[in-house]
Coordinates of C-alpha atoms and ligand atoms in Angstrom, one line a residue:
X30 CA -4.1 18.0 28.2
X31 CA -6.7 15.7 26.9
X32 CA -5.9 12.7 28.7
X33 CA -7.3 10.0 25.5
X34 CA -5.0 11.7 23.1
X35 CA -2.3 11.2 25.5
X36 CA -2.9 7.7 25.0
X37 CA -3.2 8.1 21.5
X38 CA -0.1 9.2 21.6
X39 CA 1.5 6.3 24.0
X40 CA 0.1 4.2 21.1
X41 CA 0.3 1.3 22.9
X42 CA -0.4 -0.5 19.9
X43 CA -0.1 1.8 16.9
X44 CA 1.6 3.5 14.1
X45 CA -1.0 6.5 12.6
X46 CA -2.5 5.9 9.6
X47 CA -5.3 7.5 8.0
X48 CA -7.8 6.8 11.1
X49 CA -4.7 7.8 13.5
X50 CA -4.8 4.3 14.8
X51 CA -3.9 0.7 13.2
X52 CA -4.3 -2.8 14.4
X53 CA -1.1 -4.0 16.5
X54 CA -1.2 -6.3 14.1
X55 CA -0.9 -4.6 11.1
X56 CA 1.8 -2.1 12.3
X57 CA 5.7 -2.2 10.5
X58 CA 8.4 -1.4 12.8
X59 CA 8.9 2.5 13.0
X60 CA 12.1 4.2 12.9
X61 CA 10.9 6.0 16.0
X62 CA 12.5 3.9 18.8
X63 CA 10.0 4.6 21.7
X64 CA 6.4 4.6 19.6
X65 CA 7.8 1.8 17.8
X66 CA 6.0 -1.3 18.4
X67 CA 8.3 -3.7 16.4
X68 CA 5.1 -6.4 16.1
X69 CA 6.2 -9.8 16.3
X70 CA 6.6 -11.8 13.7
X71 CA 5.6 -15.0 15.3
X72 CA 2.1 -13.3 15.7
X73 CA 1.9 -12.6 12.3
X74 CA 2.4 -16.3 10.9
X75 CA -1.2 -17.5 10.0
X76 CA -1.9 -20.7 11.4
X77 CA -5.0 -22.2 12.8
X78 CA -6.0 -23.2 16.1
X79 CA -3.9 -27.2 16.4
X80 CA -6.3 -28.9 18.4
X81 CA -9.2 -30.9 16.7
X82 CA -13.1 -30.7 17.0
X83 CA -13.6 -33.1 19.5
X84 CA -15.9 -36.4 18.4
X85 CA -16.0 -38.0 21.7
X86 CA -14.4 -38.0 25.2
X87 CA -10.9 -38.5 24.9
X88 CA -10.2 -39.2 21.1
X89 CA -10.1 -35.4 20.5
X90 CA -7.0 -35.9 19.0
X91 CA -6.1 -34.1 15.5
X92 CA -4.5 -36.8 12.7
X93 CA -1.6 -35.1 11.5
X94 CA -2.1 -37.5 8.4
X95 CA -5.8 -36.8 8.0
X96 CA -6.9 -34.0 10.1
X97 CA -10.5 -33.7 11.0
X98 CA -12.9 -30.8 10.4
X99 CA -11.5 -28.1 12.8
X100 CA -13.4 -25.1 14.3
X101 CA -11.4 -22.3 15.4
X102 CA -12.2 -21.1 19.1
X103 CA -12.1 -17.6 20.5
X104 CA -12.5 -16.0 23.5
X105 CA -14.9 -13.4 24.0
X106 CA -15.1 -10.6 26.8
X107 CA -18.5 -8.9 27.7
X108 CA -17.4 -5.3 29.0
X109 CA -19.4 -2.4 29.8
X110 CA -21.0 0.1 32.2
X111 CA -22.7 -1.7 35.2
X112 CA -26.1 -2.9 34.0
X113 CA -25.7 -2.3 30.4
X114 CA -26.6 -5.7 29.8
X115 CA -24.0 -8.0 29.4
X116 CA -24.7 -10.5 31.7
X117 CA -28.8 -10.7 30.0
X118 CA -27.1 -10.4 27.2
X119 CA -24.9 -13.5 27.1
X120 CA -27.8 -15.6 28.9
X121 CA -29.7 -15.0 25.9
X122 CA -27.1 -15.8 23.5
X123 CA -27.0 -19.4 25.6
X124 CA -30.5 -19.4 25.6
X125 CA -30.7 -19.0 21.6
X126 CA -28.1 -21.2 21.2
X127 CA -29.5 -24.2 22.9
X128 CA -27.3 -24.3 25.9
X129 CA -30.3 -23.5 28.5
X130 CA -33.5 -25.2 28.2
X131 CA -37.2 -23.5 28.7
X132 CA -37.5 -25.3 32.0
X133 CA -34.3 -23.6 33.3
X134 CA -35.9 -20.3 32.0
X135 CA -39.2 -20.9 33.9
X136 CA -37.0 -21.8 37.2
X137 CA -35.5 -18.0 36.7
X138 CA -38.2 -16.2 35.9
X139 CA -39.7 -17.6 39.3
X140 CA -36.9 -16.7 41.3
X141 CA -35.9 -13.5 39.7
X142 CA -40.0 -12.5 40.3
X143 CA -39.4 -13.3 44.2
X144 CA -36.5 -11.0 44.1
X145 CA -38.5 -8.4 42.6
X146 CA -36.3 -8.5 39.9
X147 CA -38.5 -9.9 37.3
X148 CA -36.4 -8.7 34.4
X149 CA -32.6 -9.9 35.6
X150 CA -34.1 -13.9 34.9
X151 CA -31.6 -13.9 32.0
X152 CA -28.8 -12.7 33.7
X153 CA -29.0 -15.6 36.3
X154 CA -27.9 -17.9 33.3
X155 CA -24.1 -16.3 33.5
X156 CA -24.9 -14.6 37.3
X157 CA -24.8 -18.0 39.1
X158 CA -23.6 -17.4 42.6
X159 CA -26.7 -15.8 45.3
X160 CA -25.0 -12.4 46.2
X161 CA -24.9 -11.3 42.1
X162 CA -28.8 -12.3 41.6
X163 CA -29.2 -10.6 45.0
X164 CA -27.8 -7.4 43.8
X165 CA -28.0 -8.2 40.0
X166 CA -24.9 -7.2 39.3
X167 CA -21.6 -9.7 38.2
X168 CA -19.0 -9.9 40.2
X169 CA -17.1 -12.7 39.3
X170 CA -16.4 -13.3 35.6
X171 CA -18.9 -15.5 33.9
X172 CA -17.3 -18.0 32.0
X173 CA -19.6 -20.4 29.3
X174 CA -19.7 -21.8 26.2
X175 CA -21.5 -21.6 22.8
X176 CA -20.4 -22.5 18.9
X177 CA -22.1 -20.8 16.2
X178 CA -21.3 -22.3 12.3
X179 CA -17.4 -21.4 11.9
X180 CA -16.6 -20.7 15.7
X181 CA -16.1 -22.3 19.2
X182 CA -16.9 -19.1 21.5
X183 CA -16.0 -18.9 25.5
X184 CA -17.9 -15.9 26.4
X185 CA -16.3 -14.1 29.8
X186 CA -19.0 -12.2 31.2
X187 CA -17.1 -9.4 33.4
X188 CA -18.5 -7.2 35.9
X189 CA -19.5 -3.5 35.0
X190 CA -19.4 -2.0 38.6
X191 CA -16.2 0.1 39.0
X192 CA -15.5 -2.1 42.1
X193 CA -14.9 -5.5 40.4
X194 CA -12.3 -3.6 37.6
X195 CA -9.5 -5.9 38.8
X196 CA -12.0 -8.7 38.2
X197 CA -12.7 -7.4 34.0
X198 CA -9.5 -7.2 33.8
X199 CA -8.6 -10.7 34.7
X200 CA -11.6 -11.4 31.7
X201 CA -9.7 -9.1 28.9
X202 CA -6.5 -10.5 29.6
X203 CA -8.1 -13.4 28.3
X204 CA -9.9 -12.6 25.3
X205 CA -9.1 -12.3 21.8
X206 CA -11.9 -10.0 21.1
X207 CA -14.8 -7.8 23.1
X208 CA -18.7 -7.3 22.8
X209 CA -19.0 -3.9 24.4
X210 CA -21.9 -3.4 25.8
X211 CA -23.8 -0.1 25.9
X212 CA -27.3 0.4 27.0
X213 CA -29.4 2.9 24.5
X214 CA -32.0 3.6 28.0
X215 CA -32.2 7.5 28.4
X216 CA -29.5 8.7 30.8
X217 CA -28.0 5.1 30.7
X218 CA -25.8 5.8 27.4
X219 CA -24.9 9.1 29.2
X220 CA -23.8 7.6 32.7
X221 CA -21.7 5.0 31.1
X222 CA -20.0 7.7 28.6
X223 CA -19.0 10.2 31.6
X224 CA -15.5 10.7 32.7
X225 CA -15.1 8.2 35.5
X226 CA -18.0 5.7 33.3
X227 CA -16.7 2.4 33.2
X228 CA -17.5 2.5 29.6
X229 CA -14.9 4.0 28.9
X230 CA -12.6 2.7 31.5
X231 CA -13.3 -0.8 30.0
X232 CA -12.6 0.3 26.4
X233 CA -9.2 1.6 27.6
X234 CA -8.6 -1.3 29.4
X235 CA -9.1 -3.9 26.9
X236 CA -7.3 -1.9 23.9
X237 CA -4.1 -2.4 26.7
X238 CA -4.7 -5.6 27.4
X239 CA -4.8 -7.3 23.9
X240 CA -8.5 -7.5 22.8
X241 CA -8.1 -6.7 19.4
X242 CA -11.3 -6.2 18.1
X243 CA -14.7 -5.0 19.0
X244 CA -18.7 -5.6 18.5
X245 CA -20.4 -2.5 20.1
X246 CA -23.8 -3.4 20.7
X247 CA -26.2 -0.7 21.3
X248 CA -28.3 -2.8 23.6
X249 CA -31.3 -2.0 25.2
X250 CA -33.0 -0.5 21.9
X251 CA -36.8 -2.1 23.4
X252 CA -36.7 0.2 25.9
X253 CA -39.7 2.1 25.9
X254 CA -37.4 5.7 26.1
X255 CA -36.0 4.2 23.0
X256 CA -38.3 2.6 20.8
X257 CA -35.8 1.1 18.2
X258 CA -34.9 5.0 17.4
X259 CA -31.9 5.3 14.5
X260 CA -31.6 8.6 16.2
X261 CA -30.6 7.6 18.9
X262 CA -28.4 5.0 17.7
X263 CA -26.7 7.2 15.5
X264 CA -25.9 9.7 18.1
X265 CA -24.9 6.8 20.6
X266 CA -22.5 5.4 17.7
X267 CA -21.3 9.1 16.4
X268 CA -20.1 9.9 20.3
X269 CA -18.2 6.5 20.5
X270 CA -16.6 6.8 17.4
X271 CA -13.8 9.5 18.1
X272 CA -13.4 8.0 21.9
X273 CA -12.4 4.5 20.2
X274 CA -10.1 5.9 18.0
X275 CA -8.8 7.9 20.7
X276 CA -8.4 4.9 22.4
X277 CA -6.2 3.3 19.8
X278 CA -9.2 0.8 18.4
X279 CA -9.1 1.8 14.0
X280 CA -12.7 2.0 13.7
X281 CA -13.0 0.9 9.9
X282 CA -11.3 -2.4 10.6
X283 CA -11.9 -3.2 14.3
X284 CA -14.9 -2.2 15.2
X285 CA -18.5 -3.0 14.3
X286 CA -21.6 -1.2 16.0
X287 CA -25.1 -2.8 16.1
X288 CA -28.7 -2.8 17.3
X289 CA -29.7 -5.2 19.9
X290 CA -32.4 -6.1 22.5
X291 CA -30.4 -8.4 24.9
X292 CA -33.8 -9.2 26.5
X293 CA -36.0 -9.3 24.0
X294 CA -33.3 -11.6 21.7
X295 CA -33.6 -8.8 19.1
X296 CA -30.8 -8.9 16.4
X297 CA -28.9 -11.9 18.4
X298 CA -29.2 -14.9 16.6
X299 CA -30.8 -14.1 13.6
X300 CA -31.5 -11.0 11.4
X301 CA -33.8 -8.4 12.7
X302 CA -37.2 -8.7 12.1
X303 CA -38.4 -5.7 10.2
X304 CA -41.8 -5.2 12.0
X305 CA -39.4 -4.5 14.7
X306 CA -36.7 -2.3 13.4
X307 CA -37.2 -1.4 9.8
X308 CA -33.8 0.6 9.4
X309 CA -31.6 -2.0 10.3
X310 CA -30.1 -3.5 7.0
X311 CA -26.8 -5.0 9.1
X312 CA -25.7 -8.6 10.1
X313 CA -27.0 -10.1 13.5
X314 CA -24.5 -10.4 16.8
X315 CA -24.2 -14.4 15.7
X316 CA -23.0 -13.4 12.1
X317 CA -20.9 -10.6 13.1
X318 CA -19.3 -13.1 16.1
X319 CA -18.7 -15.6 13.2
X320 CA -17.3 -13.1 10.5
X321 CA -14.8 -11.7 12.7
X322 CA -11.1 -12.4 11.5
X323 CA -8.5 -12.2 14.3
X324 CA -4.7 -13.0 13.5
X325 CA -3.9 -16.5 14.6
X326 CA -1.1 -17.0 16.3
X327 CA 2.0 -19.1 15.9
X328 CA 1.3 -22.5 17.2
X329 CA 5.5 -23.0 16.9
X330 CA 6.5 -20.2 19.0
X331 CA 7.8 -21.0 22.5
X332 CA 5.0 -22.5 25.0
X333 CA 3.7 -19.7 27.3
X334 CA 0.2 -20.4 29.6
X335 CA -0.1 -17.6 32.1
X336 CA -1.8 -19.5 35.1
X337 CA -5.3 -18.1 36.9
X338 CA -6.1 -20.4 38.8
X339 CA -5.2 -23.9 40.0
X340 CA -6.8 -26.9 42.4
X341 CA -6.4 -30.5 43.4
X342 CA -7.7 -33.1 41.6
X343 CA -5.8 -36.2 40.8
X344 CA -3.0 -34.2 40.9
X345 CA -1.9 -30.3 40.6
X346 CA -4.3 -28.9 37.9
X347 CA -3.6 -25.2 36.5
X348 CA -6.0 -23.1 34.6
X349 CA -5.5 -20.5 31.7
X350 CA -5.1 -19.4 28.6
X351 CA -2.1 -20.4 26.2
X352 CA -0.6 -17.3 24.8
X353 CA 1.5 -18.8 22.7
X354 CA 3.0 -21.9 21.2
X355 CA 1.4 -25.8 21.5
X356 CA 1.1 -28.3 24.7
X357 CA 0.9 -31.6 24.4
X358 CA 0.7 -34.4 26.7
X359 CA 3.5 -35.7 28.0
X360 CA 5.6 -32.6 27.2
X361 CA 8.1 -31.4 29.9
X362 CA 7.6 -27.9 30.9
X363 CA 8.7 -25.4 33.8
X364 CA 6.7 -23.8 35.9
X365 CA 7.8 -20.0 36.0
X366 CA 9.6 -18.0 37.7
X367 CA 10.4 -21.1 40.1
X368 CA 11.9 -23.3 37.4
X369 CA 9.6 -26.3 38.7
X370 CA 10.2 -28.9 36.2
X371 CA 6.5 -30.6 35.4
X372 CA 4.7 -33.2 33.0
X373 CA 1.8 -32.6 31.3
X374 CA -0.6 -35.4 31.9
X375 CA -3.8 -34.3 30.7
X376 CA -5.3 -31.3 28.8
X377 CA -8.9 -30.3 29.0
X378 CA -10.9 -28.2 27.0
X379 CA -14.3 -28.1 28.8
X380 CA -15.0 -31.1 29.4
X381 CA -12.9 -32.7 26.4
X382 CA -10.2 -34.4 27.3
X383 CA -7.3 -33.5 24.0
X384 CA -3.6 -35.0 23.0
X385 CA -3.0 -31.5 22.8
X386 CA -4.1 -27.7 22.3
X387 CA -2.6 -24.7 20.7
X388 CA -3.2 -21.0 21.2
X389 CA -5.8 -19.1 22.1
X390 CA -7.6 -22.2 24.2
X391 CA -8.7 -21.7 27.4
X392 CA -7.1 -25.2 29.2
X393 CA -7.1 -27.1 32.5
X394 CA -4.1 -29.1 32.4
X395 CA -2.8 -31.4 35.0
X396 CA 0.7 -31.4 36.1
X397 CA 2.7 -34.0 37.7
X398 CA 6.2 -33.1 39.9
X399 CA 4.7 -30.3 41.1
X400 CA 2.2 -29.6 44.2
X401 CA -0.7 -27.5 44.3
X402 CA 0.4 -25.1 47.0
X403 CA 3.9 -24.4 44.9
X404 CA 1.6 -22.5 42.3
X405 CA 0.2 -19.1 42.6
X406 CA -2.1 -17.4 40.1
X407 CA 0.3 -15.1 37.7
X408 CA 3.0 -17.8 37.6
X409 CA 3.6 -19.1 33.8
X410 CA 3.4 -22.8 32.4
X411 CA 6.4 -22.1 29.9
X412 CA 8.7 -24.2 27.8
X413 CA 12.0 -25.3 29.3
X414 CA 14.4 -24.3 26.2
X415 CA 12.6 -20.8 26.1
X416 CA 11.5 -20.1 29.3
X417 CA 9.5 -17.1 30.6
X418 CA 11.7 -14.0 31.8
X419 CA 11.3 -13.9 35.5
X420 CA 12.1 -10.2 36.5
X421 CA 11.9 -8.2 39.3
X422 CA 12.7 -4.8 37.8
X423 CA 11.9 -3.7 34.1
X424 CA 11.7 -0.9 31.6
X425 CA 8.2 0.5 30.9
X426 CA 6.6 2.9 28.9
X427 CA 3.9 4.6 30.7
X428 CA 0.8 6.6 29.8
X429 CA -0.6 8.3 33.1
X430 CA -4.2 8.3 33.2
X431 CA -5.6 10.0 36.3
X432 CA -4.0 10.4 39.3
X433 CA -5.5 10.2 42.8
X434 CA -6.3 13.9 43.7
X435 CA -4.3 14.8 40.5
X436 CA -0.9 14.4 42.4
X437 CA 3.0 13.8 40.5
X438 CA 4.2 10.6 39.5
X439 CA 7.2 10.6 40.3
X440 CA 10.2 8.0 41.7
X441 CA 8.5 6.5 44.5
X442 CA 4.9 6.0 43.2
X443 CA 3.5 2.9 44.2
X444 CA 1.0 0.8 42.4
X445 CA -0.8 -2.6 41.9
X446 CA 0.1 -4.0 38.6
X447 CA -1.7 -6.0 36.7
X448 CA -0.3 -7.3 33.7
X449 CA -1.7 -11.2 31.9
X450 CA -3.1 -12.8 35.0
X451 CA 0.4 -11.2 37.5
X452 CA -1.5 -8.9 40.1
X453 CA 1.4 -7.2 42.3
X454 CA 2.9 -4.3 43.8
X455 CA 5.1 -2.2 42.1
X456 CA 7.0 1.1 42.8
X457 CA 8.1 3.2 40.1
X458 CA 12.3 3.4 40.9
X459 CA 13.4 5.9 38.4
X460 CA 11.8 8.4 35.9
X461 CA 14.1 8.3 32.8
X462 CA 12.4 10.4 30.1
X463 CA 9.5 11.8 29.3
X464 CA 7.8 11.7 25.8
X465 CA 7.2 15.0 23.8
X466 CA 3.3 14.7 22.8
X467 CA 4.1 16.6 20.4
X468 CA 7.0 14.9 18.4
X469 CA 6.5 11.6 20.2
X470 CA 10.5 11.4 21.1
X471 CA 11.8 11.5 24.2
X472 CA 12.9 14.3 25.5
X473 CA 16.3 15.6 26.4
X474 CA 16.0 17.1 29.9
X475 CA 15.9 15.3 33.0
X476 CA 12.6 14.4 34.5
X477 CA 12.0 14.2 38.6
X478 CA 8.1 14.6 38.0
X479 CA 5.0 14.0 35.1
X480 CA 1.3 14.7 35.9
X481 CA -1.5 13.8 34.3
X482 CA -1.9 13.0 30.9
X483 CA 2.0 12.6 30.5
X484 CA 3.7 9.8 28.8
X485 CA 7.1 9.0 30.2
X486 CA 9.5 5.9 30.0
X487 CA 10.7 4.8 33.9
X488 CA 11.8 1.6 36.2
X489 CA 9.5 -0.5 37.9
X490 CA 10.8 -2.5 40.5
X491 CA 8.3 -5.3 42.1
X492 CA 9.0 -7.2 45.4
X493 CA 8.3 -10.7 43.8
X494 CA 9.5 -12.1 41.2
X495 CA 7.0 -11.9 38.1
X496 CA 7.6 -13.4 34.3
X497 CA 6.6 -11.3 31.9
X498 CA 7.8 -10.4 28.2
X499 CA 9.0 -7.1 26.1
X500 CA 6.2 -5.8 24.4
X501 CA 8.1 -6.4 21.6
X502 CA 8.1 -10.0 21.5
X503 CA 5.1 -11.6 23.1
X504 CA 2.4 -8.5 23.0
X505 CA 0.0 -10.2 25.2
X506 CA 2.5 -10.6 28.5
X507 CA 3.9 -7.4 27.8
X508 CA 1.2 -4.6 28.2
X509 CA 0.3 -3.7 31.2
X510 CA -2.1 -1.4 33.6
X511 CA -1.0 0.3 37.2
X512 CA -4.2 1.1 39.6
X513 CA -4.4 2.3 42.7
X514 CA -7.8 2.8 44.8
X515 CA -9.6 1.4 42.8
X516 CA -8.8 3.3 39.9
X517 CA -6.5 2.8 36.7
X518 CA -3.9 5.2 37.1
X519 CA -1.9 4.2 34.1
X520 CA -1.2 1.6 30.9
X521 CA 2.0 1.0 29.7
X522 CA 4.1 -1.7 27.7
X523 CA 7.3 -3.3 28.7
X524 CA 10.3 -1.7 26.7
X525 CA 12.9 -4.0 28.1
X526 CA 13.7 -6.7 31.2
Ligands
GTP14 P1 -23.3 -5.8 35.7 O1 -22.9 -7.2 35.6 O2 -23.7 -5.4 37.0 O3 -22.2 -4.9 35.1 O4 -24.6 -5.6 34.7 P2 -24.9 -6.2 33.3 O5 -24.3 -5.4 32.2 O6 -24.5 -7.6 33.3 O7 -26.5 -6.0 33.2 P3 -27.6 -7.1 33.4 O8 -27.6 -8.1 32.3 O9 -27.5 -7.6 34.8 O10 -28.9 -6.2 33.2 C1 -29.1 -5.0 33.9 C2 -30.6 -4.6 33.8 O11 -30.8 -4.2 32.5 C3 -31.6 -5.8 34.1 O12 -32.7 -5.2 34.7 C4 -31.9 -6.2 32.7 O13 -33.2 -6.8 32.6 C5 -31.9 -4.9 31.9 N1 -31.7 -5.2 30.5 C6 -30.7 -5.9 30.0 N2 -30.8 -6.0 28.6 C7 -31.9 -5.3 28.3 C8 -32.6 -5.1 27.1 O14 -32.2 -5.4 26.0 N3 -33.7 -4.4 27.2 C9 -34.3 -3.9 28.3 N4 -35.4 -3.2 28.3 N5 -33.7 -4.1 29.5 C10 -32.5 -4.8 29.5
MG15 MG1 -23.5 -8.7 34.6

């Protein structure tokens, strides 16, 4: 059984249409009760991101009589095989976009040449700690900043080695929408693509974890085994085609491939010079960054900010994204599962200091009536009339993957699960059907067992207390991935708490 149409069929996110795969977004409740992803209204409701433009240090504060000009801000993941390019890549995007000056260059180039790594001198601008320059690979997600005409962009630049998975998935979970990566260099393309590739472990993953759409650059097109060959970029774009449709991304509406040199600066900022690449008629990574149309999200829905981190300073200050609904300061809010009751006493958006922030935004916001050590990453900054489900055994619709030594899933299996920024162990309790591939119902019979490939509906039973949502509702804290070793073993979606 071919394991991507299995989850094609799981369809975390979709109804079929004439590309077998929709947007979530797009997708009408289904009379069939298990491949139904009833989409939530609330996401639907077009609304723009609340918070204003900020002018100065602590006046960012939007008029409700007169609101100022506002810029919408998105959050972009860099994913791809290890070394495709990602991390030069989004340097150079910094670099173009006046965020890194020449003499920080020249300080790179230098050390990168005593390395003997005279190329990686980009990648140092998102690479910043000494063991990733060492090695030249990311290990920790790169997080930075950059606005192009209609957009505020955080860029997440996440690790390609298959070690550091957990780590990308921590960066999908908080992006609205993906550059993937892909390096054109002979046998680089190929490596990626394989079974076991993290290319396409990462497109997998962030189809699961919410990142709507996708840029696939085809990066490394200088490369003297590639020359700026449409050849080669047609077959690169040709084989990725069917696997992101497989993988539940609708090519026509979703994706967008291009030509880049993430080195060179080729095709990044502005549109590609000819004497370079004469067959490339298409916009530039800027323009197709700034023409991308996301559904905004309901600034009125209940308050949800999954928490990834948190510190002292002043006070108890959290860090994440808000999912859903609006902060402000002053507001009351709980701390879930715990029930702490907090205030909100300041909200930061990089260094901006705002009255209040809607969804989407990245945040630090610091918290009074609670203490640092009473937080732990995965807990959820939720409103107190609509809190956060806190569960410790839910519902889920699974699509197994690959597992370890291709042995059964059955009650028993245990997992880590990773679902918004919640890492914990799980143990599967009870198998309670299995999907038909073919019809897509469940099935009748009794399941003990499901290998590969299968799609089945069980219990999952964690020993802490986690808040997450049904699918259903809030699709962001409701979609899920199980791994184990090192590997993803399975995506699923929670059916009911
Ligand atoms: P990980 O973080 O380890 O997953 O790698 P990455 O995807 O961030 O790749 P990185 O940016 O570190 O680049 C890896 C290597 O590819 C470096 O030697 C880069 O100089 C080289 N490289 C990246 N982009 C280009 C490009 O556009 N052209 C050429 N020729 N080389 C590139
Ligand atoms: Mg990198």
């Amino acid at each position: 059984m071919d394991i991507e149409e299995e989850i094609r069929s799981l369809q975390l996110d979709s109804a079929e249409d004439s590309n077998g795969v929709v947007n979530p977004e797009d997708e009408k409740p289904d009379v069939d009760n298990f491949d139904k992803m009833d989409e939530d209204p609330k996401q639907e409701v077009q609304a723009q991101a609340v918070e204003a433009e900020p002018k100065e240090k602590d006046t960012a504060v939007q008029d409700e009589v007169e609101p100022e000009i506002t810029k919408r801000h998105l959050n972009v993941v860099f994913i791809g095989h290890v070394d495709a390019g990602k991390s030069t890549t989004g340097g150079q995007i910094l670099f173009l976009s006046g965020q890194v000056d020449d003499r920080t260059i020249q300080k790179y180039e230098k050390e990168a040449k005593d390395k003997s790594r005279e190329s990686w001198y980009m990648a140092y601008i998102m690479d910043t700690n000494e063991e990733e320059r060492v090695k030249g690979k990311t290990v920790e997600v790169g997080r930075a900043h950059f606005e192009t005409e209609t957009t505020r962009f955080t860029i997440l630049d996440a690790p390609g080695h298959k070690s550091y998975v957990p780590n990308m998935i921590s960066g999908a979970s908080q992006a609205d929408i993906g550059v993937l990566v892909i390096s054109a260099r002979k046998g680089e393309f190929e490596t990626g693509y394989e079974r076991g590739g993290q290319t396409r472990e990462h497109v997998q993953l962030a189809k699961t974890l919410g990142v709507a759409k996708l840029l696939v650059v085809v990066n490394k097109m200088d490369d003297p085994t590639v020359n700026w060959s449409k050849e080669r970029y047609d077959e690169i774009e040709s084989k990725m085609i069917p696997f992101l449709k497989q993988s539940g991304y609708n090519v026509k509406k979703d994706v967008l491939f291009l030509p880049i040199s993430g080195l060179m600066g080729s095709n990044l900022k502005t549109r590609m010079d000819k004497s370079i690449c004469s067959w490339w008629d298409g916009p530039c990574l800027f323009e197709a960054l700034d023409g991308i149309e996301v559904p905004l999200r309901d600034p009125k829905s209940p308050f949800r900010m999954p928490l990834i981190d948190k510190f002292k300073d002043m006070g108890t200050v959290v860090m994440g994204k808000v999912e859903s609904g609006t902060i402000r300061e002053g507001d009351t809010l709980f701390v879930m599962p715990n029930k702490d009751q907090v205030k909100v006493v300041a909200i930061y958006i990089d260094e901006n200091r705002v009255k209040r922030a809607g969804p989407g935004e990245n945040l630090r916001v610091r918290l009074s009536g609670i203490e640092e050590e009473d937080i732990l990453s995965g807990f959820v900054l939720s409103s107190v009339e609509n809190p956060i489900p806190a569960v410790t055994e839910f519902v889920a619709q699974l699509a197994i993957l690959e597992l370890m030594d291709n042995a059964i899933f059955t009650a028993g299996y245990k997992a880590v699960l990773h679902i918004h920024s919640v890492v914990e162990e799980c143990e599967i309790v009870e198998l309670l059907q299995q999907i038909d591939p073919k019809t897509r119902k469940p099935m009748k019979k009794k399941v003990l067992f499901v290998k590969n490939g299968a799609n089945v509906i069980c219990r999952v039973q964690v020993n802490n207390t986690i808040c997450i949502e049904k699918f259903s509702d809030f699709p962001q804290l409701g979609r899920f991935t199980l791994r184990t070793e090192g590997k993803t073993v399975a995506v699923g979606k929670v059916n009911a708490l």
